[in-house]
CSV table of C-alpha atoms in Angstrom, one decimal:
chain,number,residue,atom,x,y,z
A,1,UNK,CA,14.2,36.9,-14.4
A,2,UNK,CA,13.9,35.8,-18.0
A,3,UNK,CA,11.0,33.5,-18.9
A,4,UNK,CA,9.1,34.3,-15.7
A,5,UNK,CA,6.1,36.4,-15.3
A,6,UNK,CA,3.5,37.3,-12.6
A,7,UNK,CA,0.3,39.2,-12.0
A,8,UNK,CA,-0.9,41.0,-9.0
A,9,UNK,CA,-4.4,41.4,-7.6
A,10,UNK,CA,-4.8,43.8,-4.7
A,11,UNK,CA,-8.0,44.4,-2.7
A,12,UNK,CA,-9.0,48.1,-2.4
A,13,UNK,CA,-11.1,47.7,0.8
A,14,UNK,CA,-10.9,44.1,2.1
A,15,UNK,CA,-8.4,43.3,4.9
A,16,UNK,CA,-5.7,40.8,4.0
A,17,UNK,CA,-5.4,37.7,6.1
A,18,UNK,CA,-3.1,34.7,6.4
A,19,UNK,CA,-5.4,32.9,3.9
A,20,UNK,CA,-4.1,35.3,1.2
A,21,UNK,CA,-0.7,33.7,1.5
A,22,UNK,CA,0.1,31.1,-1.2
A,23,UNK,CA,0.5,28.2,1.1
A,24,UNK,CA,-3.3,28.5,0.8
A,25,UNK,CA,-3.1,28.1,-3.0
A,26,UNK,CA,-2.4,24.7,-4.3
A,27,UNK,CA,-3.2,22.7,-7.5
A,28,UNK,CA,-4.0,19.1,-7.9
A,29,UNK,CA,-2.4,16.8,-10.5
A,30,UNK,CA,-4.4,16.3,-13.7
A,31,UNK,CA,-7.7,14.5,-13.0
A,32,UNK,CA,-10.9,13.4,-14.7
A,33,UNK,CA,-14.1,13.9,-12.7
A,34,UNK,CA,-17.4,12.4,-13.8
A,35,UNK,CA,-16.1,12.4,-17.4
A,36,UNK,CA,-14.8,16.0,-17.4
A,37,UNK,CA,-11.1,16.3,-17.9
A,38,UNK,CA,-8.9,18.7,-16.0
A,39,UNK,CA,-5.5,18.3,-17.9
A,40,UNK,CA,-3.9,21.0,-15.7
A,41,UNK,CA,-5.5,19.8,-12.4
A,42,UNK,CA,-7.8,21.9,-10.2
A,43,UNK,CA,-6.9,24.9,-8.0
A,44,UNK,CA,-7.4,24.3,-4.3
A,45,UNK,CA,-7.9,27.2,-1.9
A,46,UNK,CA,-8.8,27.3,1.8
A,47,UNK,CA,-11.6,29.2,3.3
A,48,UNK,CA,-14.1,29.5,6.2
A,49,UNK,CA,-16.7,26.9,6.8
A,50,UNK,CA,-19.6,27.5,4.3
A,51,UNK,CA,-22.1,28.5,7.0
A,52,UNK,CA,-19.7,30.7,9.1
A,53,UNK,CA,-18.3,34.2,8.9
A,54,UNK,CA,-14.6,33.3,9.3
A,55,UNK,CA,-11.6,34.2,7.2
A,56,UNK,CA,-11.6,33.8,3.4
A,57,UNK,CA,-9.1,34.6,0.7
A,58,UNK,CA,-9.9,38.1,-0.5
A,59,UNK,CA,-12.6,38.3,-3.2
A,60,UNK,CA,-10.4,39.9,-5.8
A,61,UNK,CA,-8.0,37.0,-5.7
A,62,UNK,CA,-10.8,34.4,-5.6
A,63,UNK,CA,-12.5,36.0,-8.6
A,64,UNK,CA,-9.2,36.0,-10.5
A,65,UNK,CA,-8.7,32.3,-9.8
A,66,UNK,CA,-12.2,31.4,-10.8
A,67,UNK,CA,-11.8,33.3,-14.0
A,68,UNK,CA,-9.1,30.9,-15.1
A,69,UNK,CA,-11.8,28.3,-15.8
A,70,UNK,CA,-9.6,25.5,-17.0
A,71,UNK,CA,-8.5,24.7,-13.4
A,72,UNK,CA,-11.9,25.3,-11.8
A,73,UNK,CA,-11.1,26.0,-8.1
A,74,UNK,CA,-12.2,23.8,-5.2
A,75,UNK,CA,-12.8,25.8,-2.0
A,76,UNK,CA,-11.9,23.8,1.1
A,77,UNK,CA,-12.3,24.5,4.8
A,78,UNK,CA,-9.0,25.7,6.3
A,79,UNK,CA,-10.1,28.4,8.8
A,80,UNK,CA,-9.9,25.8,11.6
A,81,UNK,CA,-6.1,26.2,11.4
A,82,UNK,CA,-4.3,29.1,13.0
A,83,UNK,CA,-2.3,29.8,9.8
A,84,UNK,CA,-5.2,28.6,7.7
A,85,UNK,CA,-3.4,27.1,4.7
A,86,UNK,CA,-4.5,24.0,2.7
A,87,UNK,CA,-1.0,22.8,2.5
A,88,UNK,CA,-1.1,22.0,6.2
A,89,UNK,CA,-3.4,19.0,5.7
A,90,UNK,CA,-3.1,18.0,2.0
A,91,UNK,CA,-0.4,17.5,-0.6
A,92,UNK,CA,0.3,15.3,-3.7
A,93,UNK,CA,3.2,13.1,-4.7
A,94,UNK,CA,3.9,11.4,-8.0
A,95,UNK,CA,3.7,7.6,-8.6
A,96,UNK,CA,4.5,5.4,-11.5
A,97,UNK,CA,1.2,3.4,-11.5
A,98,UNK,CA,-1.9,4.1,-13.6
A,99,UNK,CA,-3.2,6.8,-11.2
A,100,UNK,CA,0.1,8.7,-11.5
A,101,UNK,CA,-0.2,10.3,-8.0
A,102,UNK,CA,-1.4,9.9,-4.4
A,103,UNK,CA,-3.0,12.5,-2.2
A,104,UNK,CA,-1.4,12.7,1.2
A,105,UNK,CA,-3.5,13.9,4.2
A,106,UNK,CA,-2.5,14.8,7.7
A,107,UNK,CA,-4.2,12.3,10.1
A,108,UNK,CA,-4.5,12.5,13.9
A,109,UNK,CA,-6.4,9.2,13.7
A,110,UNK,CA,-3.3,7.5,12.1
A,111,UNK,CA,-1.0,9.0,14.7
A,112,UNK,CA,-3.1,7.8,17.6
A,113,UNK,CA,-3.4,4.3,16.0
A,114,UNK,CA,0.4,4.2,15.7
A,115,UNK,CA,1.0,5.3,19.3
A,116,UNK,CA,-1.5,2.8,20.6
A,117,UNK,CA,0.3,0.0,18.7
A,118,UNK,CA,3.6,1.1,20.2
A,119,UNK,CA,2.0,1.2,23.7
A,120,UNK,CA,0.7,-2.3,23.3
A,121,UNK,CA,4.2,-3.4,22.3
A,122,UNK,CA,5.5,-2.1,25.6
A,123,UNK,CA,7.0,1.1,24.2
A,124,UNK,CA,4.7,3.6,26.1
A,125,UNK,CA,7.7,5.3,27.7
A,126,UNK,CA,9.3,6.1,24.3
A,127,UNK,CA,10.2,9.8,24.3
A,128,UNK,CA,9.4,12.5,21.8
A,129,UNK,CA,11.4,15.5,20.8
A,130,UNK,CA,14.7,13.8,21.7
A,131,UNK,CA,17.7,16.1,21.0
A,132,UNK,CA,15.7,19.3,21.3
A,133,UNK,CA,16.5,20.1,24.9
A,134,UNK,CA,14.0,21.4,27.4
A,135,UNK,CA,13.1,24.7,25.8
A,136,UNK,CA,13.1,26.5,22.5
A,137,UNK,CA,10.9,26.2,19.4
A,138,UNK,CA,8.6,23.5,20.7
A,139,UNK,CA,7.7,25.8,23.6
A,140,UNK,CA,6.0,24.3,26.7
A,141,UNK,CA,5.9,20.8,25.2
A,142,UNK,CA,9.6,20.5,26.0
A,143,UNK,CA,9.5,21.7,29.6
A,144,UNK,CA,8.7,18.1,30.6
A,145,UNK,CA,9.5,14.7,29.1
A,146,UNK,CA,6.8,13.8,26.5
A,147,UNK,CA,6.1,10.1,26.0
A,148,UNK,CA,3.6,8.0,24.1
A,149,UNK,CA,1.8,7.2,27.4
A,150,UNK,CA,1.5,10.9,28.2
A,151,UNK,CA,0.2,11.8,24.8
A,152,UNK,CA,-2.4,9.0,24.9
A,153,UNK,CA,-3.5,9.9,28.5
A,154,UNK,CA,-3.9,13.6,27.7
A,155,UNK,CA,-7.7,13.8,27.4
A,156,UNK,CA,-7.7,17.5,26.3
A,157,UNK,CA,-5.3,16.7,23.4
A,158,UNK,CA,-7.4,13.7,22.4
A,159,UNK,CA,-10.6,15.8,22.2
A,160,UNK,CA,-8.8,18.5,20.3
A,161,UNK,CA,-7.5,16.0,17.7
A,162,UNK,CA,-10.9,14.4,17.4
A,163,UNK,CA,-12.2,17.9,16.4
A,164,UNK,CA,-9.2,18.3,14.0
A,165,UNK,CA,-9.9,14.9,12.4
A,166,UNK,CA,-13.5,15.9,11.8
A,167,UNK,CA,-12.3,19.1,10.0
A,168,UNK,CA,-9.9,17.1,7.9
A,169,UNK,CA,-12.5,14.4,7.1
A,170,UNK,CA,-14.9,17.1,5.9
A,171,UNK,CA,-12.2,18.2,3.4
A,172,UNK,CA,-11.5,14.6,2.5
A,173,UNK,CA,-15.0,14.1,1.3
A,174,UNK,CA,-14.9,17.3,-0.7
A,175,UNK,CA,-11.6,16.3,-2.3
A,176,UNK,CA,-12.8,12.8,-3.2
A,177,UNK,CA,-15.9,14.2,-4.9
A,178,UNK,CA,-14.2,17.2,-6.7
A,179,UNK,CA,-11.1,15.3,-7.8
A,180,UNK,CA,-12.7,12.0,-8.6
A,181,UNK,CA,-10.7,10.1,-6.0
A,182,UNK,CA,-11.2,6.9,-4.0
A,183,UNK,CA,-9.8,5.8,-0.6
A,184,UNK,CA,-7.1,3.9,-2.5
A,185,UNK,CA,-5.8,7.2,-3.9
A,186,UNK,CA,-5.2,8.6,-0.4
A,187,UNK,CA,-2.4,8.1,2.1
A,188,UNK,CA,-2.8,9.1,5.7
A,189,UNK,CA,0.3,10.5,7.3
A,190,UNK,CA,0.5,10.6,11.2
A,191,UNK,CA,0.0,14.1,12.5
A,192,UNK,CA,-1.1,15.7,15.8
A,193,UNK,CA,-2.4,19.2,16.5
A,194,UNK,CA,-3.2,21.3,19.5
A,195,UNK,CA,-5.6,24.3,19.8
A,196,UNK,CA,-4.3,27.8,20.6
A,197,UNK,CA,-6.0,30.4,22.8
A,198,UNK,CA,-8.3,31.4,19.8
A,199,UNK,CA,-9.3,27.7,19.3
A,200,UNK,CA,-7.3,27.4,16.1
A,201,UNK,CA,-5.1,24.4,15.4
A,202,UNK,CA,-1.3,24.4,15.3
A,203,UNK,CA,0.9,21.3,14.8
A,204,UNK,CA,1.9,19.5,17.9
A,205,UNK,CA,5.1,18.3,16.2
A,206,UNK,CA,6.5,19.2,12.8
A,207,UNK,CA,3.8,18.5,10.2
A,208,UNK,CA,5.1,16.0,7.7
A,209,UNK,CA,2.4,16.7,5.1
A,210,UNK,CA,3.8,20.3,4.7
A,211,UNK,CA,6.8,18.8,2.7
A,212,UNK,CA,8.5,19.9,-0.4
A,213,UNK,CA,8.1,17.6,-3.4
A,214,UNK,CA,11.1,17.3,-5.7
A,215,UNK,CA,9.9,14.7,-8.3
A,216,UNK,CA,10.4,11.5,-6.3
A,217,UNK,CA,12.5,13.0,-3.6
A,218,UNK,CA,10.5,14.3,-0.6
A,219,UNK,CA,11.9,16.9,1.8
A,220,UNK,CA,9.8,16.1,4.9
A,221,UNK,CA,9.8,18.1,8.2
A,222,UNK,CA,11.6,15.9,10.8
A,223,UNK,CA,8.8,15.1,13.3
A,224,UNK,CA,11.0,14.2,16.4
A,225,UNK,CA,8.5,11.5,17.3
A,226,UNK,CA,8.9,8.7,19.9
A,227,UNK,CA,12.2,6.8,19.4
A,228,UNK,CA,11.7,3.1,19.3
A,229,UNK,CA,14.6,0.8,18.6
A,230,UNK,CA,16.8,3.7,17.9
A,231,UNK,CA,14.5,5.1,15.2
A,232,UNK,CA,11.7,7.7,15.2
A,233,UNK,CA,8.5,5.6,14.8
A,234,UNK,CA,6.8,8.5,12.9
A,235,UNK,CA,9.6,8.5,10.3
A,236,UNK,CA,9.5,4.7,10.1
A,237,UNK,CA,5.8,4.6,9.5
A,238,UNK,CA,6.0,7.4,6.9
A,239,UNK,CA,8.8,5.5,5.0
A,240,UNK,CA,6.7,2.3,5.1
A,241,UNK,CA,3.8,4.2,3.4
A,242,UNK,CA,5.7,6.2,0.8
A,243,UNK,CA,8.8,4.2,-0.2
A,244,UNK,CA,6.8,1.4,-1.8
A,245,UNK,CA,5.4,4.0,-4.1
A,246,UNK,CA,8.9,4.6,-5.4
A,247,UNK,CA,9.5,7.8,-3.4
A,248,UNK,CA,12.6,8.7,-1.4
A,249,UNK,CA,12.1,10.3,2.0
A,250,UNK,CA,14.5,12.9,3.4
A,251,UNK,CA,13.7,14.2,6.9
A,252,UNK,CA,14.8,17.8,7.4
A,253,UNK,CA,15.1,19.6,10.7
A,254,UNK,CA,13.1,22.8,10.4
A,255,UNK,CA,12.2,23.5,14.1
A,256,UNK,CA,14.2,26.7,14.6
A,257,UNK,CA,13.9,27.9,11.0
A,258,UNK,CA,10.2,27.4,10.3
A,259,UNK,CA,8.2,25.2,12.7
A,260,UNK,CA,8.7,27.6,15.6
A,261,UNK,CA,7.1,30.3,13.4
A,262,UNK,CA,4.1,28.1,12.6
A,263,UNK,CA,5.6,27.0,9.3
A,264,UNK,CA,7.5,24.0,7.8
A,265,UNK,CA,10.0,23.2,5.1
A,266,UNK,CA,7.5,24.0,2.3
A,267,UNK,CA,6.9,27.5,3.6
A,268,UNK,CA,10.4,28.8,2.9
A,269,UNK,CA,11.2,26.9,-0.3
A,270,UNK,CA,10.0,26.6,-3.8
A,271,UNK,CA,10.6,24.3,-6.8
A,272,UNK,CA,11.4,25.4,-10.4
A,273,UNK,CA,9.2,23.1,-12.5
A,274,UNK,CA,9.6,22.0,-16.1
A,275,UNK,CA,6.9,23.6,-18.2
A,276,UNK,CA,4.1,21.5,-19.6
A,277,UNK,CA,4.5,20.2,-23.1
A,278,UNK,CA,0.8,20.9,-23.4
A,279,UNK,CA,-0.1,24.3,-24.8
A,280,UNK,CA,-2.3,25.3,-21.8
A,281,UNK,CA,-3.5,28.4,-23.5
A,282,UNK,CA,-5.3,26.2,-26.1
A,283,UNK,CA,-7.2,24.2,-23.4
A,284,UNK,CA,-11.0,24.6,-23.7
A,285,UNK,CA,-12.8,25.0,-20.3
């Protein structure tokens, strides 16, 4: 349409993978890192672990992004995920304080902490996935009643999420260094994953980090977490973390439309942004 343009970069010989999809291309808010300003933020892309021979975004696209210079890319480790996109473990939301934003990260550790709190409160039999029947897009997870107690006693799931947390923490350290962030700039949202037959991670319940950000309104995948006192405790915890920042949380059911296909709300939506007042073509790298 009018006032929109695009470019294409197509590999001649490399195979295209899921990492070439643009859930694996994000950009941070404006940051200053060790005195260097990035007024248009920095590009974030997911890749294989530096010492491994896993999946990477095709070279022709990586070279194109690196050539932009003013948004110098940060390459993260996302090949541990089945889909392999950076937006499965990190996103950014606006705030009105001096920092102007927070970085949100998926956190199995935060989820296990919350579930243990609820178990100690006597809520261990609180049920997940209520209202989703006994089959469908959650697959085998719904063939039996899933409770906080069962999740916490599932040693395989615990070990898998310890591994996932290590992968996320590796990226956390990179992002703190490359975006000039501190722990106070990061909000951990509860998340759980499980490993597929290839040893890659997929969300155990809809992944709230893979939300759509509409200014201060957040379209968040409805997690269908344990219901405590008539309310999903995952939704309650997320509201308690984000609403004090001036954000409004809207939990959207995306199980049949996206989650069942290894996606979430963000994967099938987009936002038309207002252009920068800054003349970006005048920015000096």
